[in-house]
Coordinates of C-alpha atoms in Angstrom, one line a residue:
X35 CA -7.7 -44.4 10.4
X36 CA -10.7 -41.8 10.5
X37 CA -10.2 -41.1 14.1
X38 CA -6.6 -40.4 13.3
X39 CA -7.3 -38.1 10.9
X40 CA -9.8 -36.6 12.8
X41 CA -7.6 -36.0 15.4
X42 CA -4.8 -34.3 13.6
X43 CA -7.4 -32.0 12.2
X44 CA -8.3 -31.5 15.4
X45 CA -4.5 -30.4 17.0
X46 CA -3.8 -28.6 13.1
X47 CA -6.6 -26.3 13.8
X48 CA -5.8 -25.3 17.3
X49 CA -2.5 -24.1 16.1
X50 CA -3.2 -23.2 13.0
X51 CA -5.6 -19.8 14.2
X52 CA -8.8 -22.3 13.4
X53 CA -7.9 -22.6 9.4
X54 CA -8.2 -26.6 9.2
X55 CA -6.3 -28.4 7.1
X56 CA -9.0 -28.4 3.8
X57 CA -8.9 -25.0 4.2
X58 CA -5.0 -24.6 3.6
X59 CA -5.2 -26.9 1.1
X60 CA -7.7 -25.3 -1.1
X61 CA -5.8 -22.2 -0.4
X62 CA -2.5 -23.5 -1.2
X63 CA -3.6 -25.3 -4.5
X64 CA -6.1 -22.6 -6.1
X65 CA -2.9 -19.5 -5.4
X66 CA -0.1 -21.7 -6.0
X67 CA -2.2 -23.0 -9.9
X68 CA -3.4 -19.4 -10.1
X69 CA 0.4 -17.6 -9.4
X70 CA 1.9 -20.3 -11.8
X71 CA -0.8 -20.0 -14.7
X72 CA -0.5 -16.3 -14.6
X73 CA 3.5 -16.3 -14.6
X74 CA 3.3 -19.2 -17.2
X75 CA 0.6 -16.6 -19.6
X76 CA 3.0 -13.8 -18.7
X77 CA 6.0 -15.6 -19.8
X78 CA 4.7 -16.9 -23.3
X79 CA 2.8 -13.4 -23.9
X80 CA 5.7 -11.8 -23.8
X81 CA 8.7 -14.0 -25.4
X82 CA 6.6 -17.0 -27.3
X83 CA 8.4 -19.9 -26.1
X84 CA 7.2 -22.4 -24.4
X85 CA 6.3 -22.2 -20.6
X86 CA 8.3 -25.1 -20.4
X87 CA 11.2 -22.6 -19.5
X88 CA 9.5 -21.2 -16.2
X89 CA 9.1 -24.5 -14.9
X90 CA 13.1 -25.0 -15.7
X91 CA 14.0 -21.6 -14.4
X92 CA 12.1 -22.0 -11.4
X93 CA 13.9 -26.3 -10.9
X94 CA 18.1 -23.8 -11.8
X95 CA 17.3 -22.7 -8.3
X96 CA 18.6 -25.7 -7.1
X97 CA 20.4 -27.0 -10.2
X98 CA 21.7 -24.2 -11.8
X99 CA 22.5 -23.3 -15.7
X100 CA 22.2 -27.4 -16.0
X101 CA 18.2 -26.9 -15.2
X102 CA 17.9 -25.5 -19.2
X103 CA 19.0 -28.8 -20.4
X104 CA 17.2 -30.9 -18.8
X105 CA 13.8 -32.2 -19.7
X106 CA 10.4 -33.2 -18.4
X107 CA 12.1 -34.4 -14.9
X108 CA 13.8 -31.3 -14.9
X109 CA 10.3 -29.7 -15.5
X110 CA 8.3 -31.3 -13.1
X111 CA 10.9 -30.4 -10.6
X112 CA 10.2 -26.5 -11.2
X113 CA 6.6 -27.6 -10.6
X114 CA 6.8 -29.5 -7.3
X115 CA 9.8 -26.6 -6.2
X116 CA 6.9 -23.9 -6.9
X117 CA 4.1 -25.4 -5.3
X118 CA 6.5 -25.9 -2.2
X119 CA 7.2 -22.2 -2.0
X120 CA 3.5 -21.4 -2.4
X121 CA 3.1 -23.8 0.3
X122 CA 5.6 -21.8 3.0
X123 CA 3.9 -18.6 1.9
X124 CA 0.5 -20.0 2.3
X125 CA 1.4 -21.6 5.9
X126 CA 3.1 -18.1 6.9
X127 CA 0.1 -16.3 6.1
X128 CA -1.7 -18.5 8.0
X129 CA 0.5 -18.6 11.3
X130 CA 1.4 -15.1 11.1
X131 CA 0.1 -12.6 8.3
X132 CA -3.6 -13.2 8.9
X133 CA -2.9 -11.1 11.7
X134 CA -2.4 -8.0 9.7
X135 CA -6.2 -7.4 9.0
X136 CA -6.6 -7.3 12.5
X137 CA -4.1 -3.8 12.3
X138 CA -5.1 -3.1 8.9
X139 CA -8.9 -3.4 9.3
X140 CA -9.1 -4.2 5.7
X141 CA -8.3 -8.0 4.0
X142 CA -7.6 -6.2 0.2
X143 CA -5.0 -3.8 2.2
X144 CA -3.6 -7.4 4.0
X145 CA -3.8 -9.0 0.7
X146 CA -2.1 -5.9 -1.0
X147 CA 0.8 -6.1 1.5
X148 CA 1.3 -9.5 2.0
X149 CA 2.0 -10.2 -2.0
X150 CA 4.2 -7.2 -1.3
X151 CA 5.9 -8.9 1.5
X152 CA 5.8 -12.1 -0.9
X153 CA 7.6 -10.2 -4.1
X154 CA 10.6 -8.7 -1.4
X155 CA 11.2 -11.8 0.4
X156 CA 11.7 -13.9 -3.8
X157 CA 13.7 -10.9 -5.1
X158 CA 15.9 -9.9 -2.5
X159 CA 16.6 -12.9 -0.6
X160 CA 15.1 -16.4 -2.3
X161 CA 16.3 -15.5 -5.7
X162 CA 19.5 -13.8 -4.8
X163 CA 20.4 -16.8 -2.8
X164 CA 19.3 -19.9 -5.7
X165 CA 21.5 -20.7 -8.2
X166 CA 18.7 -19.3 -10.3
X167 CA 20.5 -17.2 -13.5
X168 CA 21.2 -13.5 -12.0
X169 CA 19.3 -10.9 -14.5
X170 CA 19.8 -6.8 -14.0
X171 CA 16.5 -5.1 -11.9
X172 CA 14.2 -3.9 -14.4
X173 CA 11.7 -2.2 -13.1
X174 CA 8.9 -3.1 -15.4
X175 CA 9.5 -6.7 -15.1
X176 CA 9.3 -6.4 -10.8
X177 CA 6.0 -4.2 -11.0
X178 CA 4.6 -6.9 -13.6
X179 CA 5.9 -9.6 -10.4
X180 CA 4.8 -7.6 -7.5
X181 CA 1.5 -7.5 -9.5
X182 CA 1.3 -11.0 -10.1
X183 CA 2.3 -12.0 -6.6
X184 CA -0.9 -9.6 -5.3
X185 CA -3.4 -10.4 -7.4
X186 CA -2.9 -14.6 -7.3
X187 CA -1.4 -14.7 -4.1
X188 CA -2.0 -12.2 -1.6
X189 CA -5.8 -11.2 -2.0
X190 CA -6.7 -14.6 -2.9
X191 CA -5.5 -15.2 0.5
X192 CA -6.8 -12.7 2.4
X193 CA -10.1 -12.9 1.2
X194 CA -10.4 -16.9 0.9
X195 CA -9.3 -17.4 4.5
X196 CA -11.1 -13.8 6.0
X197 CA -13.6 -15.4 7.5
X198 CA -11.9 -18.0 9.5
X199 CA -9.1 -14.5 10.9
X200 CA -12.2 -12.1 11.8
X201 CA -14.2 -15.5 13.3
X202 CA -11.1 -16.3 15.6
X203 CA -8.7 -13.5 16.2
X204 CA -8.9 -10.7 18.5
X205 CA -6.2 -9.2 20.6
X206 CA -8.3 -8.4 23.4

């Protein structure tokens, strides 16, 4: 069973611009806890409920107004739905964002752009297209999102997996 293991993390880093897999874990789990306890402080800080309806909001964009209703199952479904997202963005970075330094010359300018990139791509596609409940654009609630996005997503990411881009990417 070792071998096998050592031979997918073998093929995973050859295509995966040298991150191994423990890397993209770590990454994925330490942005995707840090995005959702930032949202979840956010959420409460601002309307003191319980961050019990983030995790609901997040499970209506699959199940709709029905999501509010539900309960822990419903819940838990918001969690697994986030951590899945963080997942694509994590693996996106990793086949095709890390790149940007390379341009940029910077990782806190990648890590800047990339939450960027991760804010436009849930606003104006992801959420528009979920069943998720449609609210008007306010623009103090998308800076406070863009920000969040950045700072637990983007430069985490940029700086946690810097090393492994400058170590193994050139376009020469």
């Amino acid at each position: 069973m070792l071998s096998v293991l050592n031979k997918l993390e073998t093929v995973c880093t050859k295509y995966m611009n040298g991150y191994s897999l423990k890397t993209i874990f770590v990454a994925w789990l330490i942005t995707g806890t840090m995005d959702m306890s930032v949202a979840c402080l956010n959420y409460y800080n601002n309307t003191g409920k319980s961050i019990d309806n983030v995790f609901k909001f997040i499970a209506s964009g699959l199940t709709g107004q029905a999501a509010f209703a539900g309960g822990h199952g419903t819940s838990l479904l918001g969690i697994v739905l986030h951590y899945t997202i963080a997942l694509f963005f994590v693996l996106f970075y990793v086949f095709v964002f890390c790149r940007i330094t390379e341009l940029t010359g910077s990782r806190f300018m990648t890590g800047f752009l990339y939450g960027l990139f991760i804010w436009a791509t849930m606003s104006f596609i992801v959420l528009p297209l979920s069943a998720t409940p449609k609210a008007p654009f306010q623009l103090q609630n998308q800076v406070v999102a863009a920000t969040i996005l950045i700072a637990c997503i983007g430069l985490p990411l940029a700086l946690f997996l810097y090393p492994a881009t400058k170590a193994n990417h050139s376009f020469s």
